[in-house]
XYZ file of C-alpha atoms in Angstrom:
605
model
C -163.316 16.410 -11.804
C -160.554 15.982 -14.057
C -157.343 13.900 -12.876
C -154.472 14.979 -14.475
C -150.802 13.289 -14.358
C -147.666 15.232 -14.635
C -144.060 14.757 -15.987
C -141.371 17.235 -14.997
C -137.778 16.918 -15.552
C -136.109 17.210 -11.634
C -134.397 20.393 -12.348
C -137.368 22.391 -13.223
C -139.868 20.811 -10.510
C -139.520 23.383 -7.752
C -140.496 26.172 -10.970
C -143.401 24.083 -11.649
C -144.816 24.042 -8.371
C -144.826 27.528 -7.868
C -146.360 27.899 -11.301
C -148.878 25.261 -10.117
C -149.392 27.415 -6.636
C -149.583 30.362 -9.124
C -152.807 28.903 -11.257
C -153.635 27.848 -7.854
C -156.985 25.015 -8.488
C -154.860 21.517 -8.781
C -156.158 19.777 -5.906
C -152.720 17.256 -5.336
C -153.133 13.763 -5.236
C -151.098 12.883 -1.909
C -149.888 9.796 -1.522
C -146.479 10.503 0.652
C -147.648 10.899 5.245
C -145.821 14.054 4.889
C -145.361 13.920 9.185
C -142.421 11.796 8.050
C -140.731 14.797 6.987
C -138.184 15.966 9.597
C -138.242 19.833 8.082
C -142.198 19.814 7.455
C -142.801 18.485 11.349
C -140.781 21.484 12.136
C -142.802 23.291 10.551
C -146.017 22.276 12.089
C -144.283 22.259 15.890
C -143.136 26.384 14.752
C -147.102 26.880 13.860
C -148.134 25.210 17.541
C -145.264 27.394 18.836
C -147.612 31.243 17.073
C -150.896 29.321 18.042
C -149.440 29.153 21.666
C -148.297 32.499 21.607
C -151.612 33.323 20.580
C -153.076 31.899 22.987
C -151.591 33.514 25.415
C -151.448 37.595 23.857
C -155.803 36.483 24.151
C -156.560 38.399 27.132
C -154.890 41.657 25.753
C -156.055 41.157 22.443
C -158.570 44.401 21.433
C -161.473 44.654 18.829
C -158.733 47.725 17.264
C -156.171 45.506 15.243
C -153.543 47.050 13.132
C -152.851 46.102 9.822
C -149.241 45.491 9.623
C -147.095 47.361 6.701
C -144.051 44.814 6.881
C -145.602 41.703 7.441
C -142.614 38.950 8.341
C -141.247 37.490 5.482
C -138.964 34.872 6.833
C -139.007 32.466 9.913
C -136.214 34.411 11.668
C -138.076 37.560 11.738
C -140.519 35.818 13.064
C -138.587 33.401 16.001
C -137.505 36.748 17.093
C -141.044 37.994 17.097
C -142.013 35.400 19.155
C -139.121 35.785 21.374
C -139.901 38.996 22.375
C -143.227 38.433 22.576
C -142.331 36.244 25.517
C -139.920 38.351 26.922
C -142.442 40.786 27.040
C -144.548 38.398 28.484
C -142.486 37.019 30.958
C -141.301 40.362 32.557
C -145.132 41.022 33.164
C -145.315 37.419 35.224
C -142.018 38.201 36.872
C -143.950 41.475 38.306
C -147.108 39.854 39.291
C -144.661 37.440 41.062
C -143.360 40.360 42.681
C -146.382 42.408 43.230
C -148.222 39.100 44.898
C -145.234 38.508 47.481
C -145.144 42.650 48.408
C -149.265 42.677 49.414
C -148.470 38.921 50.912
C -145.754 40.489 52.589
C -147.811 43.916 53.455
C -151.112 41.976 54.782
C -148.215 40.630 57.486
C -147.303 43.582 58.476
C -150.495 45.801 58.241
C -151.418 44.570 61.865
C -148.664 45.668 63.649
C -148.995 49.499 62.640
C -146.912 51.615 61.611
C -144.019 51.086 63.046
C -139.746 52.377 62.319
C -137.499 49.167 62.492
C -134.649 50.451 62.790
C -136.206 51.850 66.497
C -136.181 47.864 66.555
C -132.306 47.352 65.829
C -131.717 50.307 68.164
C -133.503 48.301 70.653
C -130.839 45.652 70.111
C -128.113 47.158 71.293
C -128.858 48.072 74.091
C -128.934 44.438 74.926
C -132.768 44.363 74.789
C -134.964 41.963 71.915
C -138.915 42.721 71.083
C -140.444 39.047 69.472
C -143.489 39.604 67.536
C -146.561 36.862 68.596
C -150.008 35.780 67.555
C -152.691 34.168 70.000
C -156.794 33.176 69.916
C -157.925 35.653 71.265
C -159.919 33.515 73.514
C -157.004 32.768 75.268
C -154.928 36.309 75.821
C -156.464 36.942 78.923
C -155.872 39.531 81.556
C -153.914 36.296 83.687
C -151.111 36.045 80.447
C -151.366 39.269 80.023
C -149.762 40.060 83.107
C -147.639 36.979 83.838
C -145.470 37.415 80.758
C -145.694 41.162 80.521
C -146.896 41.408 76.836
C -148.009 44.642 75.192
C -151.091 44.350 72.846
C -151.139 45.908 69.271
C -153.301 45.315 67.254
C -156.897 42.297 67.566
C -158.000 40.994 63.947
C -159.884 38.441 62.780
C -160.446 36.896 66.530
C -156.084 36.628 67.295
C -154.638 38.966 69.222
C -151.329 40.842 67.350
C -148.774 41.181 70.451
C -144.837 41.659 71.479
C -142.780 40.816 74.228
C -140.267 42.939 75.465
C -137.099 40.495 77.104
C -133.419 40.419 77.265
C -131.355 39.704 73.942
C -130.461 35.798 73.950
C -133.740 34.685 75.710
C -136.293 32.497 75.213
C -139.491 33.536 72.804
C -141.344 30.874 73.212
C -144.424 31.251 74.613
C -147.448 28.937 75.592
C -150.506 28.728 73.358
C -148.801 31.615 71.385
C -147.518 31.592 68.168
C -144.584 32.897 67.430
C -144.451 36.052 64.318
C -141.161 36.760 61.887
C -140.079 40.163 63.119
C -141.108 42.548 60.156
C -137.811 43.811 57.956
C -140.110 46.958 56.215
C -142.449 48.887 57.694
C -145.690 48.700 56.134
C -144.995 52.218 55.015
C -142.468 51.446 52.935
C -144.357 47.928 51.963
C -147.432 49.931 50.789
C -144.783 52.651 48.461
C -143.408 49.596 46.902
C -146.786 47.677 46.239
C -147.840 51.309 44.556
C -145.200 51.550 42.938
C -145.241 47.804 41.430
C -147.948 48.726 40.594
C -147.242 51.132 38.444
C -145.148 49.368 36.805
C -147.470 46.645 35.747
C -149.732 48.978 34.740
C -147.636 50.056 32.577
C -146.624 47.093 31.454
C -149.439 45.921 30.786
C -150.885 48.974 28.932
C -147.379 48.578 26.607
C -148.751 44.845 26.272
C -151.994 45.952 25.272
C -150.941 48.351 22.976
C -148.439 45.957 21.173
C -150.549 43.332 20.512
C -153.279 45.443 17.832
C -149.543 45.098 15.814
C -148.645 41.423 17.469
C -152.067 39.811 15.891
C -151.218 41.204 11.818
C -147.339 39.628 12.558
C -148.223 36.464 14.112
C -151.124 36.142 11.730
C -148.867 36.733 8.782
C -145.792 34.230 10.250
C -148.394 31.662 10.649
C -149.397 32.435 6.578
C -145.898 31.772 5.919
C -145.464 28.676 7.882
C -148.434 27.083 6.090
C -147.432 28.065 2.557
C -144.102 26.288 3.151
C -145.610 23.307 5.169
C -148.077 23.280 2.052
C -144.930 23.558 -0.653
C -142.580 21.342 0.813
C -145.881 18.684 1.770
C -146.868 19.319 -2.300
C -143.486 18.754 -2.797
C -143.061 15.296 -1.301
C -145.392 14.415 -3.094
C -143.741 13.549 -6.582
C -143.071 9.888 -7.628
C -139.022 9.598 -8.369
C -138.762 7.841 -11.714
C -135.869 7.293 -14.128
C -132.928 7.356 -12.037
C -135.011 9.938 -9.937
C -134.108 12.513 -12.989
C -137.819 12.714 -13.323
C -141.207 13.628 -11.506
C -144.353 12.080 -11.871
C -147.116 14.037 -9.853
C -150.959 14.070 -9.950
C -153.985 15.806 -8.957
C -157.188 17.105 -9.811
C -158.867 20.109 -10.655
C -162.399 21.152 -11.846
C -164.211 20.697 -15.105
C -165.030 24.295 -14.665
C -161.645 25.340 -14.179
C -159.776 22.568 -16.588
C -159.483 24.415 -20.414
C -158.177 27.513 -18.265
C -155.750 25.086 -16.702
C -154.413 22.868 -19.732
C -153.293 26.569 -21.690
C -151.322 27.554 -19.330
C -149.381 24.834 -19.037
C -149.583 24.440 -22.564
C -147.945 28.667 -22.960
C -145.399 27.349 -20.038
C -144.193 24.486 -21.608
C -145.042 21.167 -19.691
C -145.685 18.107 -19.713
C -149.565 16.739 -18.369
C -152.445 14.315 -19.335
C -155.821 13.796 -18.462
C -155.585 10.129 -17.091
C -159.218 8.135 -16.069
C -159.842 7.623 -12.423
C -161.904 5.197 -10.387
C -164.346 6.838 -7.819
C -164.825 3.775 -5.812
C -161.450 2.742 -5.299
C -160.132 6.376 -5.058
C -161.144 9.636 -2.693
C -161.667 12.240 -5.253
C -162.382 15.538 -3.789
C -165.585 17.184 -3.272
C -166.159 20.958 -4.466
C -169.339 21.497 -2.995
C -171.338 24.427 -5.815
C -174.680 26.407 -3.559
C -176.650 28.969 -3.830
C -176.047 31.788 -1.299
C -179.530 29.910 0.758
C -178.049 25.689 0.441
C -173.931 28.145 1.212
C -174.609 28.134 4.672
C -175.881 25.285 5.340
C -173.013 23.681 4.181
C -171.585 23.435 8.087
C -174.357 21.197 8.983
C -173.751 19.226 6.462
C -170.124 18.696 7.210
C -170.933 17.931 11.224
C -172.001 14.430 9.203
C -169.983 13.760 6.448
C -169.379 15.644 2.539
C -170.919 12.991 0.058
C -168.993 11.274 -1.814
C -168.017 11.767 -5.752
C -170.499 9.277 -6.918
C -173.124 10.796 -4.154
C -174.920 14.118 -4.587
C -174.697 17.331 -2.380
C -178.221 17.148 -0.376
C -177.569 20.449 1.079
C -180.261 21.853 -0.818
C -182.674 19.339 -0.232
C -181.803 19.602 3.357
C -181.456 23.208 4.312
C -185.524 23.819 4.368
C -186.267 21.143 6.300
C -183.494 21.919 9.177
C -184.652 25.399 9.009
C -187.754 24.590 9.225
C -187.426 21.674 11.773
C -185.125 24.875 13.909
C -188.476 26.838 13.607
C -190.501 23.778 15.351
C -188.249 22.902 18.038
C -187.703 26.620 18.508
C -191.233 27.240 18.856
C -191.223 30.980 19.848
C -191.042 34.141 17.204
C -189.773 36.489 20.065
C -186.402 34.140 20.431
C -186.358 33.606 16.338
C -185.789 37.414 15.779
C -183.598 38.086 18.865
C -181.650 35.144 17.087
C -181.561 36.902 13.707
C -181.487 40.644 15.226
C -178.233 38.981 16.518
C -176.195 37.423 13.843
C -177.226 39.932 11.314
C -175.695 42.339 14.292
C -172.056 40.758 14.298
C -172.402 40.331 10.340
C -172.909 43.648 9.702
C -170.414 44.770 11.785
C -167.880 41.315 10.534
C -164.919 43.092 8.347
C -164.516 40.172 5.740
C -164.039 36.777 6.363
C -165.932 33.433 6.700
C -169.693 34.980 7.606
C -171.542 31.570 6.783
C -172.262 30.699 10.076
C -173.444 34.691 11.137
C -175.833 34.023 7.943
C -176.762 30.416 8.870
C -177.921 31.943 12.802
C -179.796 35.036 10.113
C -181.984 31.644 8.647
C -182.311 29.567 11.041
C -183.713 32.525 13.490
C -185.484 33.760 10.761
C -187.524 30.903 9.964
C -187.978 30.980 13.410
C -189.666 33.933 13.838
C -191.576 32.683 10.832
C -192.373 29.270 12.208
C -192.913 30.729 15.952
C -196.034 33.383 14.801
C -197.816 30.609 12.410
C -197.587 29.006 16.000
C -198.824 31.603 17.642
C -196.407 32.474 20.139
C -193.610 35.530 21.017
C -191.729 35.279 24.421
C -194.342 32.868 25.964
C -197.223 35.137 25.124
C -200.075 33.245 23.024
C -201.162 35.200 20.080
C -204.745 35.055 19.547
C -205.241 33.257 16.578
C -203.453 30.067 18.798
C -206.559 29.898 20.440
C -208.810 29.372 17.861
C -209.737 25.853 17.311
C -209.986 26.117 13.927
C -206.889 27.128 13.477
C -204.399 25.168 11.861
C -201.773 25.973 13.187
C -203.100 25.168 16.933
C -201.388 23.012 19.284
C -204.421 20.679 19.105
C -203.268 20.071 15.636
C -198.934 20.765 16.106
C -198.048 16.614 16.677
C -200.473 15.776 13.444
C -198.307 18.192 11.400
C -195.397 16.771 12.632
C -195.713 13.651 11.872
C -197.095 14.394 8.030
C -194.035 16.693 7.976
C -191.500 13.657 9.081
C -193.512 11.283 6.155
C -192.825 13.897 3.272
C -189.065 13.889 4.621
C -188.823 10.533 5.292
C -190.636 9.933 1.169
C -187.965 12.300 0.244
C -185.037 10.375 1.563
C -186.369 7.379 -0.229
C -187.187 9.293 -3.584
C -183.643 9.905 -3.723
C -182.130 7.082 -2.593
C -183.908 5.638 -5.771
C -182.285 7.933 -8.117
C -178.629 7.883 -6.724
C -179.030 4.088 -7.126
C -179.989 4.850 -10.482
C -177.398 6.812 -10.755
C -174.661 4.730 -10.127
C -175.982 1.732 -11.063
C -178.671 2.778 -14.227
C -181.933 3.490 -14.219
C -183.789 -0.337 -13.862
C -181.909 -0.711 -9.878
C -184.099 2.852 -9.255
C -187.480 1.568 -10.473
C -188.316 -0.508 -6.654
C -186.982 2.740 -5.120
C -189.331 4.628 -6.874
C -192.545 2.385 -6.928
C -192.038 2.114 -2.652
C -192.632 6.179 -2.209
C -195.131 5.556 -5.003
C -196.920 2.575 -3.085
C -196.262 4.761 0.361
C -197.995 8.151 -1.600
C -200.906 6.175 -3.024
C -201.961 4.131 0.098
C -201.325 7.141 1.845
C -203.708 9.489 -0.021
C -206.708 6.456 -0.220
C -207.360 5.730 2.886
C -206.129 9.107 4.893
C -208.220 11.522 2.977
C -211.347 10.042 3.857
C -210.280 10.583 7.408
C -210.039 14.263 6.834
C -213.868 14.479 5.259
C -212.050 14.420 1.794
C -213.869 12.601 -1.258
C -211.671 11.547 -4.198
C -214.110 11.114 -7.292
C -214.294 7.771 -8.100
C -211.483 7.578 -11.229
C -208.783 8.874 -9.573
C -209.264 6.538 -6.121
C -208.680 3.917 -9.180
C -205.706 5.456 -10.950
C -204.365 5.289 -7.021
C -205.320 1.372 -6.589
C -203.575 1.498 -10.242
C -200.500 3.073 -9.340
C -200.387 0.941 -5.495
C -200.463 -2.333 -7.180
C -197.850 -1.689 -10.237
C -196.038 -0.873 -7.550
C -196.235 -3.780 -6.189
C -195.485 -6.192 -8.386
C -192.187 -3.853 -9.458
C -191.043 -3.430 -5.699
C -191.353 -7.634 -5.396
C -190.660 -8.707 -8.600
C -188.302 -6.075 -10.394
C -186.249 -5.018 -7.069
C -182.652 -6.722 -8.632
C -183.132 -6.626 -12.236
C -180.874 -10.137 -13.623
C -181.576 -11.866 -10.686
C -184.126 -15.253 -10.328
C -188.311 -14.311 -9.374
C -188.222 -16.057 -6.579
C -184.973 -14.354 -5.069
C -186.634 -10.360 -6.284
C -189.884 -11.797 -4.369
C -188.005 -12.570 -1.442
C -186.447 -10.124 -0.957
C -189.740 -7.754 -2.204
C -191.002 -9.718 1.330
C -187.812 -8.303 3.373
C -188.203 -4.657 1.818
C -191.727 -4.444 3.257
C -191.174 -6.233 6.747
C -188.297 -3.090 6.970
C -190.238 -0.886 5.400
C -193.486 -1.263 7.146
C -191.335 -1.575 10.820
C -189.077 1.731 10.236
C -190.949 3.910 8.674
C -193.250 3.261 11.751
C -190.243 4.118 13.922
C -188.723 7.206 12.147
C -191.850 9.008 11.439
C -193.173 8.324 15.143
C -189.889 10.523 16.027
C -190.812 13.666 14.491
C -193.433 14.108 17.250
C -189.920 15.322 19.734
C -190.469 18.472 16.902
C -194.000 19.246 18.982
C -192.955 18.127 21.947
C -189.552 20.418 22.377
C -191.464 22.638 21.018
C -194.226 22.962 23.382
C -192.088 22.961 26.288
C -190.551 26.148 25.508
C -193.445 27.672 25.027
C -195.073 26.616 28.389
C -191.152 27.208 30.011
C -191.701 30.807 29.077
C -195.342 31.353 29.978
C -194.155 30.264 33.569
C -191.681 32.756 33.529
C -193.513 35.556 32.276
C -196.067 34.510 35.445
C -193.962 34.698 37.244
C -192.766 37.825 36.430
C -195.818 39.679 36.761
C -196.555 37.429 40.149
C -194.060 40.239 41.187
C -196.095 43.205 41.024
C -198.832 44.151 43.303
C -202.112 44.251 41.896
C -203.614 47.418 40.989
C -205.962 48.806 43.883
C -204.107 47.022 46.921
C -203.216 49.662 48.458
C -199.126 49.091 47.785
C -196.771 52.186 47.966
C -195.118 53.768 44.668
C -191.478 51.913 45.918
C -193.380 48.487 46.141
C -194.328 48.968 42.330
C -190.669 49.822 41.428
C -189.443 47.113 43.234
C -192.298 45.675 41.842
C -191.312 45.822 38.249
C -187.358 45.651 38.912
C -187.955 42.215 39.723
C -189.963 41.160 37.421
C -187.619 42.379 34.877
C -185.067 40.560 36.628
C -187.299 37.389 36.487
C -188.092 37.764 32.246
C -184.452 38.287 31.547
C -182.773 35.536 33.523
C -185.952 32.839 32.987
C -186.137 33.829 29.180
C -182.215 33.918 29.225
C -182.129 30.278 30.471
C -185.194 29.368 28.547
C -182.726 30.609 25.171
C -180.496 28.292 26.167
C -182.036 25.116 26.394
C -184.149 25.926 23.182
C -181.193 27.281 21.372
C -179.686 23.390 21.889
C -182.629 21.115 22.065
C -183.760 23.300 18.236
C -180.142 22.278 17.388
C -179.998 19.269 18.054
C -182.860 17.382 17.134
C -182.586 18.796 13.568
C -179.781 16.663 13.901
C -180.872 13.943 15.269
C -183.865 14.104 12.578
C -182.361 15.355 9.702
C -179.482 13.089 9.429
C -180.153 9.809 10.959
C -184.136 9.532 9.650
C -183.102 11.548 6.148
C -179.946 10.404 5.962
C -180.769 6.430 6.192
C -183.264 6.592 4.005
C -181.761 7.792 1.346
C -179.189 5.465 1.724
C -176.412 8.430 2.433
C -172.803 6.824 2.054
C -171.007 9.840 3.002
C -166.842 9.644 3.077
C -165.737 12.250 0.537
C -162.802 14.960 1.580
C -163.154 18.945 1.046
C -161.517 19.994 -2.105
C -158.462 21.742 -0.923
C -156.607 23.842 -4.244
C -152.484 24.469 -4.008
C -152.619 27.672 -3.848
C -150.787 30.580 -1.897
C -152.950 32.210 0.402
């Protein structure tokens, strides 16, 4: 990154910012908190309003979004759009409340059957009143019916609904019976009103669904308008006023690759700027990751932990192969890997523009899991023939040791990267001790591990390894802090020996989980297969064709349900544990610091 300082006359400041935004490569150095400005706070509040409106429209969103030919041009149009949407949503909410009230009233009136409320009014004119009651069925005896001269209308859910004809003004209280309000409308009228309300609601729902296709694009354009206004206002705020506020000083970062074209454009426009020095140890410099198509998909994984700071190297391309391998080993099944790859490929092909890096990550992880699963000999819980062979290198008896070896390789790579980074930051002499520890561990490992694997090294090679180990010990113990007292170096070397011995043992053993998680998933898959096959009658058992059909249907349900659960569990385990092994074990040994902030150029979107 190159850092630039710009000095602009106050009357030219707005035009200068528009010029910077058109160039689109400057990351403005923010020194003032934009949340303290009322105008910017109102923009953030309005963006939150847009987000809430989109959330309210989510039930009506379909895949058939319409590209608007009239994007929102100003805030007044945007607020009018939101007001229109809220009005339509409110109308639907009122209709829902009215429909619920009508349905409840119809439920209460339905037990009384078809009657004419006008007839009740005629009884009232004749000096009589008809009261409505309900009582538990067990208490509605013949004696009760005869004593109070009541007429049963319906029996529903253990309750008897009845009416009592009495003189107007007489007491309406009957023992143990619950008085019910006199229905104002007949069930026929209510059912008609419910049908009308349902039709009106369906029409409003159809209108909302159709309008939402356009509203989506319009709200997106309004949100983009607000975001650009906020970005511009926040950038305008960062200018430091000098010379009685007649001049403004602005600072920012530009990638080195874009710097020549950026400088030429500003020189042509006649603006004053100057490249200035900066100290990456005291200033947070923005980070722009540059990776190939493969590693770019894994930048999401790097971002979950922390971006590298400006003085570190981007380790995404180093952790990507290990993460893919670890994911495949934890997944432990070629069938699940193929399924993940197919699903991500399908949605990536259907996606229309936008960022598909996460789907690309899923493709790489699924493809890697398929390859690793085939090597380990498992597909949908079925053990493949070569996995039974004891001489096969990737059988289950060997996978635990292979997991530890892979972990050791990653740990040693992390220590080598840590030494390389230290050399870049402090000088090559400070990296020698780190490389010495890596060479010492490799040499000792080859000297003592290869004979146990029945591999005999030539005598000259063994002597060379002993020489490398001895020289590494000298460097690790007496040159780990260049320029310091040899006794201090020796003490530091002893402490490093303790840390390396204890840490290496614990770190390497933690990689056994790669084997354990994959083995667990394979066992669960095979158990579900056995359960499914037990549902099908054995051949020659004399079972009917119907029994075979029912058995195969049950077996299919067990397979789908069981493997679905196993797939979900495997996905969680295969993602969480590689994160733990990659970012805790590997980053710890590579002395990763992190703390970088992403490069965000000031540009109109």
